[in-house]
Coordinates of N, CA and C in Angstrom, one line a residue:
X814 N 106.3 232.3 -11.1 CA 105.0 231.3 -10.5 C 103.7 232.2 -11.1
X815 N 103.3 231.4 -11.7 CA 101.6 232.3 -12.4 C 100.6 232.5 -11.3
X816 N 100.3 233.3 -11.4 CA 99.3 233.9 -10.7 C 98.3 233.1 -10.1
X817 N 97.6 232.1 -9.6 CA 96.7 231.4 -9.3 C 95.1 232.6 -9.2
X818 N 94.8 231.8 -10.3 CA 93.1 232.7 -9.9 C 91.6 231.9 -9.9
X819 N 91.4 233.0 -9.3 CA 90.3 232.5 -8.4 C 88.9 232.2 -9.2
X820 N 88.3 230.7 -8.8 CA 87.1 230.6 -9.6 C 85.8 231.4 -9.7
X821 N 85.5 232.4 -10.7 CA 84.3 233.5 -10.3 C 83.6 233.2 -9.1
X822 N 83.0 231.9 -9.2 CA 81.9 231.3 -8.0 C 82.3 231.5 -6.9
X823 N 83.5 231.2 -6.5 CA 84.2 231.3 -5.6 C 84.3 232.6 -4.6
X824 N 84.2 233.6 -6.4 CA 84.9 235.3 -5.2 C 83.4 235.5 -4.8
X825 N 82.4 235.3 -5.6 CA 80.8 235.6 -5.2 C 80.5 234.9 -4.0
X826 N 81.1 234.0 -3.5 CA 80.7 233.2 -3.0 C 81.2 234.0 -2.0
X827 N 82.1 234.3 -1.3 CA 83.1 234.9 -0.4 C 82.5 235.9 -0.3
X828 N 82.5 237.0 -1.5 CA 81.8 238.6 -0.5 C 80.8 238.3 -0.2
X829 N 79.8 237.0 -0.7 CA 78.1 237.2 0.3 C 78.4 236.9 1.0
X830 N 79.2 236.0 1.4 CA 79.7 235.8 3.5 C 80.1 236.8 3.9
X831 N 81.2 237.6 3.6 CA 81.2 238.9 3.9 C 80.0 239.7 4.3
X832 N 79.2 239.8 3.4 CA 78.3 240.9 3.3 C 77.7 240.1 4.6
X833 N 77.3 238.9 4.5 CA 76.5 238.2 5.3 C 76.4 238.7 6.5
X834 N 77.9 238.4 6.9 CA 78.2 238.6 8.0 C 78.5 239.8 8.4
X835 N 78.3 241.2 7.6 CA 78.5 242.8 8.3 C 76.9 242.7 8.3
X836 N 75.7 242.1 7.8 CA 74.5 242.0 8.2 C 74.3 241.4 9.9
X837 N 75.1 240.3 9.7 CA 74.3 239.6 11.0 C 75.1 239.6 12.1
X838 N 75.8 240.3 12.0 CA 77.0 240.4 13.4 C 76.5 241.1 14.3
X839 N 76.8 241.1 15.8 CA 76.6 242.6 16.8 C 78.0 242.7 17.1
X840 N 79.1 242.6 16.1 CA 80.4 242.6 16.7 C 80.9 244.0 15.8
X841 N 80.9 244.9 16.4 CA 82.0 246.1 16.3 C 83.0 246.0 15.5
X842 N 83.8 244.8 16.2 CA 85.2 244.7 15.4 C 85.0 243.2 14.3
X843 N 84.2 242.8 14.4 CA 83.7 242.2 13.4 C 83.3 242.7 11.7
X844 N 82.6 244.1 12.4 CA 82.0 244.7 11.1 C 83.4 245.6 10.6
X845 N 83.8 245.9 11.6 CA 85.0 246.7 10.6 C 86.3 245.8 9.8
X846 N 86.3 244.3 10.5 CA 87.1 243.1 9.5 C 86.5 243.2 8.1
X847 N 85.5 243.2 8.5 CA 84.5 243.0 7.2 C 84.7 244.1 6.0
X848 N 83.7 245.4 6.6 CA 84.2 246.9 5.8 C 85.4 247.2 4.7
X849 N 86.6 246.5 5.6 CA 88.2 246.8 5.6 C 88.6 245.5 4.8
X850 N 88.1 244.2 4.6 CA 88.5 243.2 3.8 C 87.2 244.1 2.3
X851 N 86.4 244.6 2.5 CA 85.5 244.5 1.3 C 85.7 245.6 0.5
X852 N 86.6 246.7 1.2 CA 87.4 248.1 0.5 C 88.6 247.5 -0.1
X853 N 89.3 246.7 0.5 CA 90.6 245.9 -0.2 C 90.0 244.9 -1.3
X854 N 89.0 244.2 -1.1 CA 88.1 243.6 -2.8 C 87.8 244.6 -3.8
X855 N 87.5 245.7 -3.0 CA 87.1 246.7 -4.2 C 87.9 247.7 -5.2
X856 N 88.9 247.0 -4.5 CA 91.0 247.4 -5.4 C 90.7 247.2 -7.0
X857 N 90.5 245.3 -6.9 CA 90.4 244.6 -8.1 C 88.9 244.8 -8.7
X858 N 89.3 245.1 -10.2 CA 88.0 245.4 -11.5 C 87.3 244.1 -11.2
X859 N 88.2 242.9 -11.3 CA 87.8 241.2 -11.3 C 87.1 241.2 -10.3
X860 N 86.6 242.2 -9.0 CA 85.3 241.6 -8.3 C 84.5 242.8 -8.9
X861 N 84.4 243.5 -9.7 CA 83.1 244.4 -9.8 C 81.9 243.8 -10.0
X862 N 81.7 242.8 -10.9 CA 79.8 242.2 -11.3 C 79.5 241.5 -10.2
X863 N 81.1 240.9 -9.4 CA 79.7 240.5 -7.5 C 79.6 241.9 -6.9
X864 N 80.5 243.1 -7.0 CA 80.4 243.8 -5.9 C 79.0 244.5 -5.9
X865 N 79.2 244.6 -7.4 CA 77.2 245.2 -7.9 C 76.0 244.3 -8.0
X866 N 76.2 243.4 -8.0 CA 75.4 242.2 -8.1 C 75.2 241.8 -6.2
X867 N 75.7 242.8 -5.7 CA 75.9 242.2 -3.8 C 75.6 243.7 -3.5
X868 N 75.2 244.8 -3.9 CA 75.4 246.0 -3.8 C 76.0 246.4 -2.2
X869 N 77.6 246.4 -2.7 CA 78.5 246.7 -1.9 C 78.3 248.3 -1.9
X870 N 78.5 249.0 -2.7 CA 78.7 250.6 -2.7 C 77.7 250.9 -2.1
X871 N 76.3 250.2 -2.3 CA 75.3 251.0 -0.8 C 75.7 250.8 0.6
X872 N 75.8 249.6 0.5 CA 76.5 249.4 1.6 C 78.0 250.5 2.4
X873 N 78.6 250.4 1.2 CA 79.7 251.2 2.0 C 78.8 253.0 2.2
X874 N 78.0 253.0 1.3 CA 77.3 254.8 1.3 C 77.1 254.8 2.4
X875 N 76.2 253.4 2.8 CA 75.5 253.5 4.1 C 76.2 253.6 5.5
X876 N 77.8 253.8 5.1 CA 78.5 253.3 6.4 C 79.1 254.8 6.1
X877 N 79.1 255.5 5.4 CA 79.9 256.8 5.5 C 79.8 257.7 6.5
X878 N 78.5 257.6 7.4 CA 78.0 259.0 7.4 C 78.5 258.3 9.5
X879 N 78.8 257.1 9.7 CA 78.9 256.6 10.9 C 79.6 256.9 12.0
X880 N 79.1 257.0 13.0 CA 79.6 257.8 14.1 C 80.9 256.5 14.7
X881 N 81.0 255.6 14.4 CA 82.4 255.2 14.3 C 83.4 255.6 13.0
X882 N 84.4 255.6 13.4 CA 85.2 256.2 12.9 C 86.1 255.4 11.6
X883 N 86.4 254.4 11.9 CA 86.3 253.0 10.8 C 86.0 252.7 10.4
X884 N 84.6 252.6 10.4 CA 83.2 252.4 10.0 C 83.6 253.2 8.5
X885 N 83.7 254.3 8.8 CA 83.8 255.7 8.2 C 85.3 255.7 7.1
X886 N 86.4 255.5 7.8 CA 87.4 254.7 6.8 C 87.5 253.9 5.8
X887 N 87.4 252.4 6.3 CA 87.1 251.7 5.5 C 86.0 252.3 4.4
X888 N 84.6 252.3 4.6 CA 83.6 252.1 3.8 C 84.5 253.5 2.1
X889 N 84.6 254.8 3.1 CA 85.2 255.6 1.9 C 86.5 254.9 0.9
X890 N 87.4 253.9 2.1 CA 88.1 253.6 1.2 C 87.6 252.8 0.0
X891 N 86.2 252.1 0.4 CA 86.0 251.1 -0.5 C 85.0 252.1 -2.1
X892 N 85.2 252.9 -1.6 CA 84.0 254.2 -2.6 C 85.0 254.5 -3.5
X893 N 86.2 255.3 -2.6 CA 87.7 254.9 -3.5 C 87.8 254.3 -4.4
X894 N 88.2 252.9 -4.1 CA 88.8 251.7 -5.2 C 88.0 251.9 -6.3
X895 N 86.1 252.0 -6.2 CA 85.2 252.0 -6.7 C 85.1 253.0 -7.8
X896 N 85.4 254.2 -7.7 CA 84.5 255.5 -8.5 C 85.3 255.1 -9.6
X897 N 86.3 255.2 -9.9 CA 86.9 255.1 -11.0 C 86.4 254.6 -11.9
X898 N 85.4 253.7 -11.7 CA 84.8 252.9 -13.3 C 83.7 253.7 -13.1
X899 N 83.6 253.7 -14.3 CA 81.9 254.5 -14.5 C 80.5 254.6 -14.3
X900 N 79.8 253.0 -14.1 CA 79.0 252.5 -13.8 C 78.7 252.7 -12.0
X901 N 79.9 252.7 -11.9 CA 80.6 252.6 -9.8 C 80.0 254.3 -10.0
X902 N 80.2 255.3 -10.6 CA 80.3 256.8 -10.5 C 79.3 257.2 -10.7
X903 N 78.6 257.0 -11.4 CA 76.5 257.0 -11.7 C 76.2 256.9 -10.8
X904 N 76.7 255.2 -9.9 CA 75.4 255.3 -8.8 C 76.0 255.7 -7.9
X905 N 76.9 256.2 -7.8 CA 77.4 256.8 -6.0 C 77.3 258.4 -6.6
X906 N 76.8 258.5 -7.4 CA 76.4 260.5 -7.8 C 74.7 259.8 -7.7
X907 N 74.0 259.0 -8.5 CA 72.3 259.5 -8.3 C 71.8 258.5 -6.5
X908 N 72.9 258.2 -5.9 CA 72.2 257.8 -4.8 C 73.2 258.5 -3.4
X909 N 72.9 259.8 -4.1 CA 73.5 261.4 -3.6 C 75.3 260.9 -2.4
X910 N 76.0 260.2 -2.9 CA 77.2 259.8 -3.0 C 77.4 260.9 -2.7
X911 N 77.6 262.2 -3.4 CA 78.9 263.0 -3.2 C 78.3 263.9 -1.7
X912 N 77.4 264.3 -1.3 CA 77.3 265.0 -0.6 C 78.1 264.3 1.1
X913 N 77.7 262.7 0.9 CA 77.7 262.0 1.8 C 79.7 262.0 1.8
X914 N 80.0 262.1 0.9 CA 81.9 262.2 0.7 C 82.1 263.6 1.1
X915 N 81.3 264.6 0.6 CA 81.8 265.7 0.9 C 81.9 266.0 2.7
X916 N 80.6 265.3 3.4 CA 80.5 265.3 4.3 C 82.0 264.4 5.1
X917 N 82.8 264.2 4.2 CA 83.9 263.3 5.0 C 84.9 264.3 5.2
X918 N 84.8 265.3 4.8 CA 86.1 266.2 4.5 C 86.2 267.3 6.1
X919 N 85.3 266.7 6.8 CA 85.5 267.6 8.2 C 85.8 266.2 9.4
X920 N 86.0 265.3 9.0 CA 87.0 264.3 9.7 C 88.0 264.8 10.1
X921 N 88.5 264.5 11.7 CA 89.2 264.2 12.5 C 90.5 263.2 11.9
X922 N 90.4 262.4 11.1 CA 91.4 261.6 10.8 C 91.9 261.7 9.2
X923 N 93.1 261.9 9.3 CA 93.9 262.0 8.0 C 93.4 261.3 6.9
X924 N 93.1 259.8 7.0 CA 92.9 259.5 5.8 C 91.8 259.3 5.4
X925 N 90.7 259.8 6.1 CA 89.6 259.8 5.4 C 89.3 261.0 4.9
X926 N 90.0 262.2 5.1 CA 90.0 263.3 4.5 C 90.8 262.9 3.1
X927 N 91.8 262.3 3.7 CA 92.6 262.4 2.2 C 91.7 261.5 0.7
X928 N 91.1 260.4 1.6 CA 90.1 259.6 1.0 C 89.2 260.3 -0.1
X929 N 88.7 260.7 1.3 CA 87.3 262.2 0.3 C 87.3 262.9 -0.5
X930 N 89.0 263.4 -0.5 CA 89.6 264.8 -1.5 C 89.4 263.6 -3.0
X931 N 90.4 262.4 -2.5 CA 90.8 261.6 -4.2 C 89.1 260.8 -4.7
X932 N 88.5 260.1 -3.5 CA 87.2 260.5 -4.2 C 86.4 261.4 -5.4
X933 N 86.5 262.4 -4.5 CA 85.5 263.6 -4.9 C 86.4 264.6 -6.3
X934 N 88.0 264.0 -6.4 CA 88.6 264.2 -7.7 C 88.0 263.2 -9.2
X935 N 87.6 261.6 -8.5 CA 87.2 260.3 -9.4 C 86.3 260.7 -9.7
X936 N 85.5 261.4 -9.0 CA 83.9 261.7 -9.0 C 83.5 262.7 -9.9
X937 N 84.3 263.6 -10.4 CA 84.0 264.6 -11.7 C 83.7 264.2 -12.7
X938 N 82.5 264.6 -13.1 CA 81.8 264.1 -14.2 C 81.1 265.5 -14.8
X939 N 80.5 265.4 -16.0 CA 80.3 266.2 -16.7 C 78.8 267.0 -15.9
X940 N 77.9 265.7 -15.1 CA 76.9 265.8 -14.1 C 77.5 266.3 -13.1
X941 N 78.3 265.9 -12.4 CA 78.5 266.4 -10.8 C 79.2 266.7 -10.6
X942 N 80.2 267.6 -11.5 CA 80.7 269.0 -11.2 C 80.5 269.8 -9.9
X943 N 79.2 270.4 -11.4 CA 78.9 271.2 -9.9 C 78.3 271.0 -8.9
X944 N 78.1 270.0 -8.2 CA 77.8 269.4 -6.6 C 78.9 268.9 -6.4
X945 N 79.8 269.3 -6.7 CA 81.3 268.3 -6.3 C 82.1 269.9 -6.2
X946 N 82.3 271.0 -6.8 CA 82.9 272.2 -6.8 C 82.6 273.9 -6.5
X947 N 81.7 273.6 -5.7 CA 80.9 274.2 -4.8 C 81.7 275.3 -3.4
X948 N 81.1 276.3 -3.6 CA 82.3 278.0 -2.6 C 82.6 276.8 -1.6
X949 N 81.7 276.1 -1.2 CA 82.5 275.5 0.2 C 83.5 274.7 0.3
X950 N 82.8 273.7 -0.7 CA 84.5 272.7 -0.6 C 85.8 273.4 -0.7
X951 N 85.6 274.1 -2.0 CA 86.7 274.6 -2.9 C 86.9 275.6 -1.5
X952 N 86.1 276.3 -0.2 CA 86.7 277.2 0.5 C 87.5 275.8 1.3
X953 N 86.8 275.1 1.4 CA 88.3 273.6 1.8 C 89.3 273.5 1.9
X954 N 89.2 273.3 0.4 CA 90.5 272.9 -0.2 C 91.3 274.2 -0.3
X955 N 90.8 275.1 -0.1 CA 91.8 276.0 0.0 C 92.8 276.0 1.6
X956 N 91.6 275.8 2.7 CA 92.3 276.2 3.3 C 93.1 275.0 4.0
X957 N 92.8 273.4 3.6 CA 93.9 272.3 3.0 C 94.6 273.0 2.3
X958 N 95.0 273.7 1.1 CA 96.1 273.6 0.7 C 97.4 274.9 2.1
X959 N 96.7 275.3 2.9 CA 97.6 275.7 4.1 C 98.2 275.3 5.3
X960 N 97.7 274.0 5.0 CA 98.2 272.4 5.8 C 99.5 272.5 6.2
X961 N 99.9 272.4 7.0 CA 101.4 272.0 7.5 C 101.5 270.0 7.4
X962 N 100.3 269.6 6.9 CA 100.0 268.3 6.5 C 100.7 268.4 4.6
X963 N 101.6 267.9 4.2 CA 102.0 268.1 2.9 C 100.9 266.9 2.4
X964 N 100.1 266.0 2.8 CA 99.8 265.3 2.2 C 98.7 265.6 2.0
X965 N 97.6 266.4 2.4 CA 96.8 267.3 2.5 C 96.9 268.2 1.4
X966 N 97.6 269.3 2.1 CA 98.1 270.4 1.0 C 98.8 269.7 -0.6
X967 N 99.3 269.1 -0.9 CA 99.7 268.6 -1.7 C 97.9 267.7 -2.5
X968 N 97.7 267.0 -1.9 CA 96.0 266.4 -2.7 C 95.1 267.9 -2.8
X969 N 95.5 268.4 -1.9 CA 94.3 269.8 -2.1 C 94.4 270.7 -3.3
X970 N 96.0 271.4 -3.8 CA 96.1 271.9 -4.1 C 96.0 271.7 -6.1
X971 N 95.8 269.8 -6.0 CA 96.0 269.3 -7.4 C 94.5 269.6 -7.7
X972 N 93.7 269.0 -6.5 CA 91.7 269.4 -7.0 C 91.8 270.9 -7.1
X973 N 92.4 271.7 -6.4 CA 91.9 273.2 -6.8 C 92.7 273.3 -8.2
X974 N 93.7 273.0 -8.5 CA 94.3 273.2 -9.5 C 93.9 272.8 -11.1
X975 N 92.9 271.3 -10.5 CA 92.5 271.0 -11.6 C 91.1 270.7 -11.7
X976 N 90.2 271.3 -10.8 CA 88.8 271.1 -10.6 C 88.4 272.6 -10.9
X977 N 89.2 274.0 -10.7 CA 88.5 275.0 -10.0 C 88.4 275.8 -10.4
X978 N 87.6 276.6 -11.6 CA 88.1 278.1 -12.1 C 88.8 278.8 -11.2
X979 N 89.2 279.5 -11.9 CA 89.2 281.2 -11.3 C 88.6 281.8 -10.6
X980 N 87.4 281.8 -10.9 CA 86.3 282.5 -11.1 C 85.9 281.8 -9.5
X981 N 85.7 280.6 -9.6 CA 85.3 279.6 -8.3 C 86.2 280.2 -7.4
X982 N 87.1 280.0 -7.6 CA 88.1 280.2 -6.5 C 87.7 281.6 -6.2
X983 N 88.2 282.5 -7.0 CA 87.9 283.6 -6.0 C 86.6 283.9 -5.6
X984 N 85.2 283.4 -5.9 CA 83.9 283.3 -5.9 C 83.9 282.7 -4.2
X985 N 84.7 281.3 -4.0 CA 85.0 281.2 -2.7 C 85.8 281.9 -1.7
X986 N 86.6 282.6 -1.8 CA 87.5 283.6 -1.0 C 86.1 284.5 -0.9
X987 N 85.8 285.0 -1.5 CA 84.5 286.2 -1.3 C 83.7 286.2 -0.3
X988 N 82.9 284.3 -0.7 CA 82.0 284.3 0.5 C 82.7 283.6 1.4
X989 N 83.8 283.5 1.6 CA 84.5 282.9 3.1 C 84.9 283.9 3.6
X990 N 85.7 285.3 3.1 CA 85.7 286.3 3.9 C 84.2 287.1 4.8
X991 N 83.5 287.1 3.7 CA 81.9 286.9 4.3 C 81.6 286.9 5.2
X992 N 81.6 285.6 5.1 CA 80.9 284.5 6.2 C 81.9 284.6 7.4
X993 N 83.3 284.8 7.6 CA 84.0 284.7 8.6 C 83.6 286.5 9.3
X994 N 83.2 287.4 8.4 CA 83.0 289.1 8.5 C 82.0 289.5 10.0
X995 N 80.7 288.3 9.2 CA 79.4 288.4 9.8 C 80.1 287.1 11.0
X996 N 80.2 286.5 11.3 CA 81.2 285.5 12.1 C 81.8 286.2 13.6
X997 N 82.1 287.0 13.4 CA 83.1 288.0 13.8 C 82.1 288.9 14.1
X998 N 81.2 289.5 13.7 CA 80.2 290.4 14.1 C 79.3 290.2 15.0
X999 N 79.2 289.1 14.6 CA 77.7 288.5 15.5 C 78.4 287.8 17.1
X1000 N 79.8 287.7 16.4 CA 80.2 287.4 18.5 C 80.4 288.5 19.1
X1001 N 80.5 289.9 18.4 CA 80.8 291.0 19.2 C 82.4 291.7 19.0
X1002 N 82.7 291.0 17.8 CA 83.9 291.2 17.5 C 84.6 292.8 16.6

């Protein structure tokens, strides 16, 4: 059976209604549902033109550091779905998205961390690589590699192997050991 194609005007109208609902509602549950739906729509390249026109990437970026972990999870999921597109990748980078995505690495929620790592890998470009492969991020990935959580460990290993030089890894380890020694000293141990 052939897949029914949605009219582009209907897609735009529906996405616009979702954005309006997110902005107008006071219900946290409704906002969570809208962000989840928008993240799912971000998976389909047919929606990209509408997502650009409605500034949905900015909506995701604005919710990456929300105190509501569900908002963060759906926002990082939406960004992860979009960031392989070159124009979205550039927009996310120019809007300071890399630092916001990096902040998601400290989440207690596994899905947020996994999406953040994946997003960082997708965001790597000649312009952004220096901002992504910093010593603190590499140190974080090295710690994730030692995790008992195989999904986290494997994804962090891919990040380190594919995006980090031997020198960067050594530098991150050196800085980490220096930092840890300083903390131990400061604590009187």
